[in-house]
Amino acid sequence: MAETVQSLEGLAALKQSGENEPRKYVQKLDQYGRAYATGKRKDAVARVWVKPGSGKIVVNTRPIEVYFARPVLRMMIQQPLVTANRQGQFDVICKVSGGGLSGQAGALRHGLSKALTEYEPELRGVLKKAGFLTRDSRVVERKKYGRKKARRSFQFSKR
C-alpha cells in the first residue's frame, strides 16, 4: 500500500523524487509486425497500419494514386514520411471513412504520423515539432434555429 505523507515537506520531497525523468515511449507492434494508429480530421476517420516495406501506400484496397487523384492531397499524406526522412521505407495500409477527400487526407496524415511514432518512438520529437501529431479540431459549425445557415440570417426588409 502507498505511504501517507503527513507534512508539506514530505509532499515536496515526494514530488522532487519523480521529476527530471522524461517519458519513455516504447515500440508497439501487433503479431504481424505492424504499428496501428487512428487519425481524425473533420468527419473523417482513418485506421492506419505501418510496416517495413518498399513505400507502397494502399487506401481502401486501392493505390494512393487512384484514391487521391489530386497531387496536393498525395503530397499532404507524404509529409510525415518526408519530415522523418523515411520515404520508401514503410508500407502503409489504411481504411478511411466519413467526410470528403480533403478531410480523409488530413485524417490519413494524422494517423500515419501516430503510427510512425508507435513503430519508431524516437521520431516523436520531429513529428510533434512539425505539428503532425496534433488533431486538427476544426469541424463544421452547427446550424442555429431562426437562421438560414450557421450564421447567415434572412435578409432584412423594412417594407
PDB file of N, CA and C in Angstrom, residues 63-141:
ATOM      1  N   PRO A  63      -4.579   1.789 -54.729  1.00  0.00           N
ATOM      2  CA  PRO A  63      -3.341   2.572 -54.605  1.00  0.00           C
ATOM      3  C   PRO A  63      -3.653   4.040 -54.349  1.00  0.00           C
ATOM      4  N   ILE A  64      -2.713   4.736 -53.726  1.00  0.00           N
ATOM      5  CA  ILE A  64      -2.941   6.137 -53.350  1.00  0.00           C
ATOM      6  C   ILE A  64      -3.164   7.021 -54.569  1.00  0.00           C
ATOM      7  N   GLU A  65      -2.532   6.678 -55.702  1.00  0.00           N
ATOM      8  CA  GLU A  65      -2.692   7.489 -56.919  1.00  0.00           C
ATOM      9  C   GLU A  65      -4.115   7.413 -57.458  1.00  0.00           C
ATOM     10  N   VAL A  66      -4.783   6.284 -57.239  1.00  0.00           N
ATOM     11  CA  VAL A  66      -6.159   6.115 -57.719  1.00  0.00           C
ATOM     12  C   VAL A  66      -7.137   6.764 -56.745  1.00  0.00           C
ATOM     13  N   TYR A  67      -6.953   6.545 -55.441  1.00  0.00           N
ATOM     14  CA  TYR A  67      -7.913   7.048 -54.452  1.00  0.00           C
ATOM     15  C   TYR A  67      -7.825   8.558 -54.305  1.00  0.00           C
ATOM     16  N   PHE A  68      -6.603   9.081 -54.159  1.00  0.00           N
ATOM     17  CA  PHE A  68      -6.404  10.531 -54.049  1.00  0.00           C
ATOM     18  C   PHE A  68      -5.803  11.017 -55.365  1.00  0.00           C
ATOM     19  N   ALA A  69      -6.664  11.445 -56.284  1.00  0.00           N
ATOM     20  CA  ALA A  69      -6.204  11.847 -57.614  1.00  0.00           C
ATOM     21  C   ALA A  69      -5.472  13.190 -57.590  1.00  0.00           C
ATOM     22  N   ARG A  70      -5.836  14.064 -56.652  1.00  0.00           N
ATOM     23  CA  ARG A  70      -5.205  15.383 -56.594  1.00  0.00           C
ATOM     24  C   ARG A  70      -3.794  15.281 -56.017  1.00  0.00           C
ATOM     25  N   PRO A  71      -2.799  15.847 -56.690  1.00  0.00           N
ATOM     26  CA  PRO A  71      -1.417  15.763 -56.195  1.00  0.00           C
ATOM     27  C   PRO A  71      -1.212  16.443 -54.841  1.00  0.00           C
ATOM     28  N   VAL A  72      -2.006  17.480 -54.546  1.00  0.00           N
ATOM     29  CA  VAL A  72      -1.865  18.195 -53.276  1.00  0.00           C
ATOM     30  C   VAL A  72      -2.207  17.268 -52.104  1.00  0.00           C
ATOM     31  N   LEU A  73      -3.241  16.455 -52.262  1.00  0.00           N
ATOM     32  CA  LEU A  73      -3.636  15.533 -51.199  1.00  0.00           C
ATOM     33  C   LEU A  73      -2.574  14.446 -51.002  1.00  0.00           C
ATOM     34  N   ARG A  74      -2.013  13.954 -52.114  1.00  0.00           N
ATOM     35  CA  ARG A  74      -0.947  12.940 -52.006  1.00  0.00           C
ATOM     36  C   ARG A  74       0.288  13.522 -51.322  1.00  0.00           C
ATOM     37  N   MET A  75       0.613  14.773 -51.650  1.00  0.00           N
ATOM     38  CA  MET A  75       1.762  15.422 -51.015  1.00  0.00           C
ATOM     39  C   MET A  75       1.512  15.608 -49.516  1.00  0.00           C
ATOM     40  N   MET A  76       0.276  15.948 -49.159  1.00  0.00           N
ATOM     41  CA  MET A  76      -0.079  16.147 -47.754  1.00  0.00           C
ATOM     42  C   MET A  76       0.076  14.839 -46.973  1.00  0.00           C
ATOM     43  N   ILE A  77      -0.307  13.725 -47.579  1.00  0.00           N
ATOM     44  CA  ILE A  77      -0.199  12.422 -46.922  1.00  0.00           C
ATOM     45  C   ILE A  77       1.265  12.017 -46.758  1.00  0.00           C
ATOM     46  N   GLN A  78       2.108  12.378 -47.710  1.00  0.00           N
ATOM     47  CA  GLN A  78       3.530  12.003 -47.668  1.00  0.00           C
ATOM     48  C   GLN A  78       4.335  12.840 -46.675  1.00  0.00           C
ATOM     49  N   GLN A  79       3.794  13.971 -46.204  1.00  0.00           N
ATOM     50  CA  GLN A  79       4.553  14.889 -45.350  1.00  0.00           C
ATOM     51  C   GLN A  79       5.199  14.235 -44.121  1.00  0.00           C
ATOM     52  N   PRO A  80       4.507  13.388 -43.356  1.00  0.00           N
ATOM     53  CA  PRO A  80       5.180  12.782 -42.195  1.00  0.00           C
ATOM     54  C   PRO A  80       6.386  11.933 -42.579  1.00  0.00           C
ATOM     55  N   LEU A  81       6.270  11.190 -43.686  1.00  0.00           N
ATOM     56  CA  LEU A  81       7.385  10.352 -44.137  1.00  0.00           C
ATOM     57  C   LEU A  81       8.558  11.202 -44.603  1.00  0.00           C
ATOM     58  N   VAL A  82       8.264  12.301 -45.296  1.00  0.00           N
ATOM     59  CA  VAL A  82       9.325  13.195 -45.784  1.00  0.00           C
ATOM     60  C   VAL A  82      10.002  13.889 -44.612  1.00  0.00           C
ATOM     61  N   THR A  83       9.217  14.371 -43.644  1.00  0.00           N
ATOM     62  CA  THR A  83       9.772  15.057 -42.482  1.00  0.00           C
ATOM     63  C   THR A  83      10.655  14.128 -41.658  1.00  0.00           C
ATOM     64  N   ALA A  84      10.230  12.876 -41.518  1.00  0.00           N
ATOM     65  CA  ALA A  84      11.004  11.901 -40.746  1.00  0.00           C
ATOM     66  C   ALA A  84      12.106  11.258 -41.578  1.00  0.00           C
ATOM     67  N   ASN A  85      12.201  11.630 -42.863  1.00  0.00           N
ATOM     68  CA  ASN A  85      13.213  11.087 -43.781  1.00  0.00           C
ATOM     69  C   ASN A  85      13.077   9.563 -43.897  1.00  0.00           C
ATOM     70  N   ARG A  86      11.848   9.096 -44.091  1.00  0.00           N
ATOM     71  CA  ARG A  86      11.576   7.665 -44.177  1.00  0.00           C
ATOM     72  C   ARG A  86      10.801   7.302 -45.452  1.00  0.00           C
ATOM     73  N   GLN A  87      10.908   8.105 -46.538  1.00  0.00           N
ATOM     74  CA  GLN A  87      10.193   7.784 -47.765  1.00  0.00           C
ATOM     75  C   GLN A  87      10.728   6.473 -48.334  1.00  0.00           C
ATOM     76  N   GLY A  88       9.824   5.613 -48.777  1.00  0.00           N
ATOM     77  CA  GLY A  88      10.206   4.355 -49.397  1.00  0.00           C
ATOM     78  C   GLY A  88      10.640   3.274 -48.415  1.00  0.00           C
ATOM     79  N   GLN A  89      10.499   3.496 -47.119  1.00  0.00           N
ATOM     80  CA  GLN A  89      10.932   2.505 -46.136  1.00  0.00           C
ATOM     81  C   GLN A  89       9.766   1.766 -45.487  1.00  0.00           C
ATOM     82  N   PHE A  90       8.551   2.322 -45.589  1.00  0.00           N
ATOM     83  CA  PHE A  90       7.402   1.716 -44.926  1.00  0.00           C
ATOM     84  C   PHE A  90       6.264   1.495 -45.909  1.00  0.00           C
ATOM     85  N   ASP A  91       5.573   0.363 -45.762  1.00  0.00           N
ATOM     86  CA  ASP A  91       4.309   0.130 -46.462  1.00  0.00           C
ATOM     87  C   ASP A  91       3.189   0.602 -45.551  1.00  0.00           C
ATOM     88  N   VAL A  92       2.237   1.327 -46.124  1.00  0.00           N
ATOM     89  CA  VAL A  92       1.130   1.885 -45.352  1.00  0.00           C
ATOM     90  C   VAL A  92      -0.172   1.315 -45.902  1.00  0.00           C
ATOM     91  N   ILE A  93      -0.955   0.702 -45.020  1.00  0.00           N
ATOM     92  CA  ILE A  93      -2.272   0.196 -45.382  1.00  0.00           C
ATOM     93  C   ILE A  93      -3.272   0.938 -44.511  1.00  0.00           C
ATOM     94  N   CYS A  94      -4.314   1.509 -45.135  1.00  0.00           N
ATOM     95  CA  CYS A  94      -5.269   2.252 -44.319  1.00  0.00           C
ATOM     96  C   CYS A  94      -6.681   2.109 -44.857  1.00  0.00           C
ATOM     97  N   LYS A  95      -7.613   2.296 -43.941  1.00  0.00           N
ATOM     98  CA  LYS A  95      -9.028   2.320 -44.279  1.00  0.00           C
ATOM     99  C   LYS A  95      -9.574   3.649 -43.790  1.00  0.00           C
ATOM    100  N   VAL A  96     -10.146   4.432 -44.716  1.00  0.00           N
ATOM    101  CA  VAL A  96     -10.701   5.728 -44.350  1.00  0.00           C
ATOM    102  C   VAL A  96     -12.205   5.711 -44.581  1.00  0.00           C
ATOM    103  N   SER A  97     -12.927   6.439 -43.728  1.00  0.00           N
ATOM    104  CA  SER A  97     -14.371   6.531 -43.891  1.00  0.00           C
ATOM    105  C   SER A  97     -14.835   7.881 -43.382  1.00  0.00           C
ATOM    106  N   GLY A  98     -15.948   8.348 -43.933  1.00  0.00           N
ATOM    107  CA  GLY A  98     -16.548   9.601 -43.489  1.00  0.00           C
ATOM    108  C   GLY A  98     -15.890  10.813 -44.101  1.00  0.00           C
ATOM    109  N   GLY A  99     -16.647  11.897 -44.185  1.00  0.00           N
ATOM    110  CA  GLY A  99     -16.114  13.158 -44.684  1.00  0.00           C
ATOM    111  C   GLY A  99     -15.826  13.133 -46.175  1.00  0.00           C
ATOM    112  N   GLY A 100     -15.116  14.162 -46.630  1.00  0.00           N
ATOM    113  CA  GLY A 100     -14.731  14.260 -48.031  1.00  0.00           C
ATOM    114  C   GLY A 100     -13.270  13.892 -48.211  1.00  0.00           C
ATOM    115  N   LEU A 101     -12.778  14.073 -49.419  1.00  0.00           N
ATOM    116  CA  LEU A 101     -11.397  13.672 -49.721  1.00  0.00           C
ATOM    117  C   LEU A 101     -10.376  14.482 -48.927  1.00  0.00           C
ATOM    118  N   SER A 102     -10.612  15.776 -48.769  1.00  0.00           N
ATOM    119  CA  SER A 102      -9.665  16.615 -48.035  1.00  0.00           C
ATOM    120  C   SER A 102      -9.595  16.209 -46.567  1.00  0.00           C
ATOM    121  N   GLY A 103     -10.745  15.966 -45.956  1.00  0.00           N
ATOM    122  CA  GLY A 103     -10.770  15.517 -44.566  1.00  0.00           C
ATOM    123  C   GLY A 103     -10.140  14.145 -44.411  1.00  0.00           C
ATOM    124  N   GLN A 104     -10.370  13.272 -45.385  1.00  0.00           N
ATOM    125  CA  GLN A 104      -9.785  11.937 -45.331  1.00  0.00           C
ATOM    126  C   GLN A 104      -8.271  11.994 -45.459  1.00  0.00           C
ATOM    127  N   ALA A 105      -7.766  12.887 -46.307  1.00  0.00           N
ATOM    128  CA  ALA A 105      -6.311  13.037 -46.439  1.00  0.00           C
ATOM    129  C   ALA A 105      -5.711  13.562 -45.140  1.00  0.00           C
ATOM    130  N   GLY A 106      -6.384  14.511 -44.491  1.00  0.00           N
ATOM    131  CA  GLY A 106      -5.899  15.015 -43.214  1.00  0.00           C
ATOM    132  C   GLY A 106      -5.928  13.954 -42.129  1.00  0.00           C
ATOM    133  N   ALA A 107      -6.979  13.132 -42.132  1.00  0.00           N
ATOM    134  CA  ALA A 107      -7.073  12.042 -41.160  1.00  0.00           C
ATOM    135  C   ALA A 107      -5.978  11.009 -41.405  1.00  0.00           C
ATOM    136  N   LEU A 108      -5.701  10.740 -42.665  1.00  0.00           N
ATOM    137  CA  LEU A 108      -4.648   9.778 -43.008  1.00  0.00           C
ATOM    138  C   LEU A 108      -3.278  10.296 -42.588  1.00  0.00           C
ATOM    139  N   ARG A 109      -3.025  11.585 -42.782  1.00  0.00           N
ATOM    140  CA  ARG A 109      -1.753  12.176 -42.354  1.00  0.00           C
ATOM    141  C   ARG A 109      -1.596  12.082 -40.834  1.00  0.00           C
ATOM    142  N   HIS A 110      -2.666  12.383 -40.101  1.00  0.00           N
ATOM    143  CA  HIS A 110      -2.638  12.307 -38.637  1.00  0.00           C
ATOM    144  C   HIS A 110      -2.401  10.865 -38.176  1.00  0.00           C
ATOM    145  N   GLY A 111      -3.119   9.909 -38.781  1.00  0.00           N
ATOM    146  CA  GLY A 111      -2.961   8.508 -38.408  1.00  0.00           C
ATOM    147  C   GLY A 111      -1.596   7.961 -38.761  1.00  0.00           C
ATOM    148  N   LEU A 112      -1.070   8.360 -39.918  1.00  0.00           N
ATOM    149  CA  LEU A 112       0.267   7.907 -40.331  1.00  0.00           C
ATOM    150  C   LEU A 112       1.336   8.430 -39.385  1.00  0.00           C
ATOM    151  N   SER A 113       1.200   9.670 -38.954  1.00  0.00           N
ATOM    152  CA  SER A 113       2.164  10.239 -38.007  1.00  0.00           C
ATOM    153  C   SER A 113       2.132   9.480 -36.683  1.00  0.00           C
ATOM    154  N   LYS A 114       0.930   9.196 -36.191  1.00  0.00           N
ATOM    155  CA  LYS A 114       0.811   8.463 -34.933  1.00  0.00           C
ATOM    156  C   LYS A 114       1.342   7.037 -35.065  1.00  0.00           C
ATOM    157  N   ALA A 115       1.079   6.393 -36.203  1.00  0.00           N
ATOM    158  CA  ALA A 115       1.566   5.026 -36.413  1.00  0.00           C
ATOM    159  C   ALA A 115       3.088   4.999 -36.514  1.00  0.00           C
ATOM    160  N   LEU A 116       3.679   6.026 -37.128  1.00  0.00           N
ATOM    161  CA  LEU A 116       5.151   6.097 -37.210  1.00  0.00           C
ATOM    162  C   LEU A 116       5.761   6.227 -35.820  1.00  0.00           C
ATOM    163  N   THR A 117       5.119   6.998 -34.942  1.00  0.00           N
ATOM    164  CA  THR A 117       5.649   7.122 -33.579  1.00  0.00           C
ATOM    165  C   THR A 117       5.457   5.831 -32.787  1.00  0.00           C
ATOM    166  N   GLU A 118       4.425   5.054 -33.137  1.00  0.00           N
ATOM    167  CA  GLU A 118       4.261   3.747 -32.488  1.00  0.00           C
ATOM    168  C   GLU A 118       5.365   2.790 -32.946  1.00  0.00           C
ATOM    169  N   TYR A 119       5.746   2.894 -34.230  1.00  0.00           N
ATOM    170  CA  TYR A 119       6.781   1.994 -34.761  1.00  0.00           C
ATOM    171  C   TYR A 119       8.175   2.446 -34.338  1.00  0.00           C
ATOM    172  N   GLU A 120       8.449   3.742 -34.479  1.00  0.00           N
ATOM    173  CA  GLU A 120       9.753   4.309 -34.095  1.00  0.00           C
ATOM    174  C   GLU A 120       9.520   5.453 -33.120  1.00  0.00           C
ATOM    175  N   PRO A 121       9.549   5.199 -31.818  1.00  0.00           N
ATOM    176  CA  PRO A 121       9.262   6.250 -30.833  1.00  0.00           C
ATOM    177  C   PRO A 121      10.223   7.442 -30.896  1.00  0.00           C
ATOM    178  N   GLU A 122      11.432   7.249 -31.418  1.00  0.00           N
ATOM    179  CA  GLU A 122      12.383   8.373 -31.480  1.00  0.00           C
ATOM    180  C   GLU A 122      11.996   9.416 -32.530  1.00  0.00           C
ATOM    181  N   LEU A 123      11.042   9.090 -33.408  1.00  0.00           N
ATOM    182  CA  LEU A 123      10.568  10.066 -34.403  1.00  0.00           C
ATOM    183  C   LEU A 123       9.549  11.038 -33.810  1.00  0.00           C
ATOM    184  N   ARG A 124       9.115  10.802 -32.585  1.00  0.00           N
ATOM    185  CA  ARG A 124       8.061  11.620 -31.977  1.00  0.00           C
ATOM    186  C   ARG A 124       8.413  13.104 -31.934  1.00  0.00           C
ATOM    187  N   GLY A 125       9.622  13.439 -31.552  1.00  0.00           N
ATOM    188  CA  GLY A 125      10.033  14.843 -31.450  1.00  0.00           C
ATOM    189  C   GLY A 125       9.951  15.568 -32.777  1.00  0.00           C
ATOM    190  N   VAL A 126      10.428  14.922 -33.838  1.00  0.00           N
ATOM    191  CA  VAL A 126      10.427  15.532 -35.173  1.00  0.00           C
ATOM    192  C   VAL A 126       8.996  15.757 -35.662  1.00  0.00           C
ATOM    193  N   LEU A 127       8.151  14.734 -35.504  1.00  0.00           N
ATOM    194  CA  LEU A 127       6.775  14.839 -35.991  1.00  0.00           C
ATOM    195  C   LEU A 127       5.946  15.800 -35.151  1.00  0.00           C
ATOM    196  N   LYS A 128       6.201  15.850 -33.841  1.00  0.00           N
ATOM    197  CA  LYS A 128       5.462  16.764 -32.967  1.00  0.00           C
ATOM    198  C   LYS A 128       5.833  18.207 -33.277  1.00  0.00           C
ATOM    199  N   LYS A 129       7.118  18.452 -33.536  1.00  0.00           N
ATOM    200  CA  LYS A 129       7.567  19.810 -33.863  1.00  0.00           C
ATOM    201  C   LYS A 129       6.943  20.293 -35.168  1.00  0.00           C
ATOM    202  N   ALA A 130       6.747  19.378 -36.120  1.00  0.00           N
ATOM    203  CA  ALA A 130       6.120  19.731 -37.396  1.00  0.00           C
ATOM    204  C   ALA A 130       4.606  19.881 -37.263  1.00  0.00           C
ATOM    205  N   GLY A 131       4.027  19.435 -36.137  1.00  0.00           N
ATOM    206  CA  GLY A 131       2.601  19.603 -35.894  1.00  0.00           C
ATOM    207  C   GLY A 131       1.730  18.497 -36.439  1.00  0.00           C
ATOM    208  N   PHE A 132       2.315  17.345 -36.776  1.00  0.00           N
ATOM    209  CA  PHE A 132       1.538  16.262 -37.371  1.00  0.00           C
ATOM    210  C   PHE A 132       0.841  15.387 -36.338  1.00  0.00           C
ATOM    211  N   LEU A 133       1.240  15.455 -35.072  1.00  0.00           N
ATOM    212  CA  LEU A 133       0.625  14.621 -34.049  1.00  0.00           C
ATOM    213  C   LEU A 133      -0.572  15.294 -33.395  1.00  0.00           C
ATOM    214  N   THR A 134      -0.803  16.567 -33.706  1.00  0.00           N
ATOM    215  CA  THR A 134      -1.921  17.301 -33.133  1.00  0.00           C
ATOM    216  C   THR A 134      -3.164  17.085 -33.985  1.00  0.00           C
ATOM    217  N   ARG A 135      -4.269  16.709 -33.347  1.00  0.00           N
ATOM    218  CA  ARG A 135      -5.508  16.518 -34.079  1.00  0.00           C
ATOM    219  C   ARG A 135      -6.107  17.881 -34.394  1.00  0.00           C
ATOM    220  N   ASP A 136      -6.384  18.131 -35.667  1.00  0.00           N
ATOM    221  CA  ASP A 136      -6.977  19.396 -36.081  1.00  0.00           C
ATOM    222  C   ASP A 136      -8.448  19.380 -35.670  1.00  0.00           C
ATOM    223  N   SER A 137      -8.795  20.167 -34.663  1.00  0.00           N
ATOM    224  CA  SER A 137     -10.127  20.066 -34.057  1.00  0.00           C
ATOM    225  C   SER A 137     -11.186  20.885 -34.774  1.00  0.00           C
ATOM    226  N   ARG A 138     -10.847  21.553 -35.860  1.00  0.00           N
ATOM    227  CA  ARG A 138     -11.841  22.380 -36.546  1.00  0.00           C
ATOM    228  C   ARG A 138     -12.884  21.510 -37.239  1.00  0.00           C
ATOM    229  N   VAL A 139     -14.139  21.723 -36.908  1.00  0.00           N
ATOM    230  CA  VAL A 139     -15.239  20.991 -37.537  1.00  0.00           C
ATOM    231  C   VAL A 139     -16.294  21.996 -37.981  1.00  0.00           C
ATOM    232  N   VAL A 140     -17.259  21.533 -38.761  1.00  0.00           N
ATOM    233  CA  VAL A 140     -18.300  22.401 -39.291  1.00  0.00           C
ATOM    234  C   VAL A 140     -19.205  22.849 -38.143  1.00  0.00           C
ATOM    235  N   GLU A 141     -19.494  24.144 -38.127  1.00  0.00           N
ATOM    236  CA  GLU A 141     -20.367  24.700 -37.093  1.00  0.00           C
ATOM    237  C   GLU A 141     -21.808  24.288 -37.358  1.00  0.00           C
TER     238      GLU A 141
END
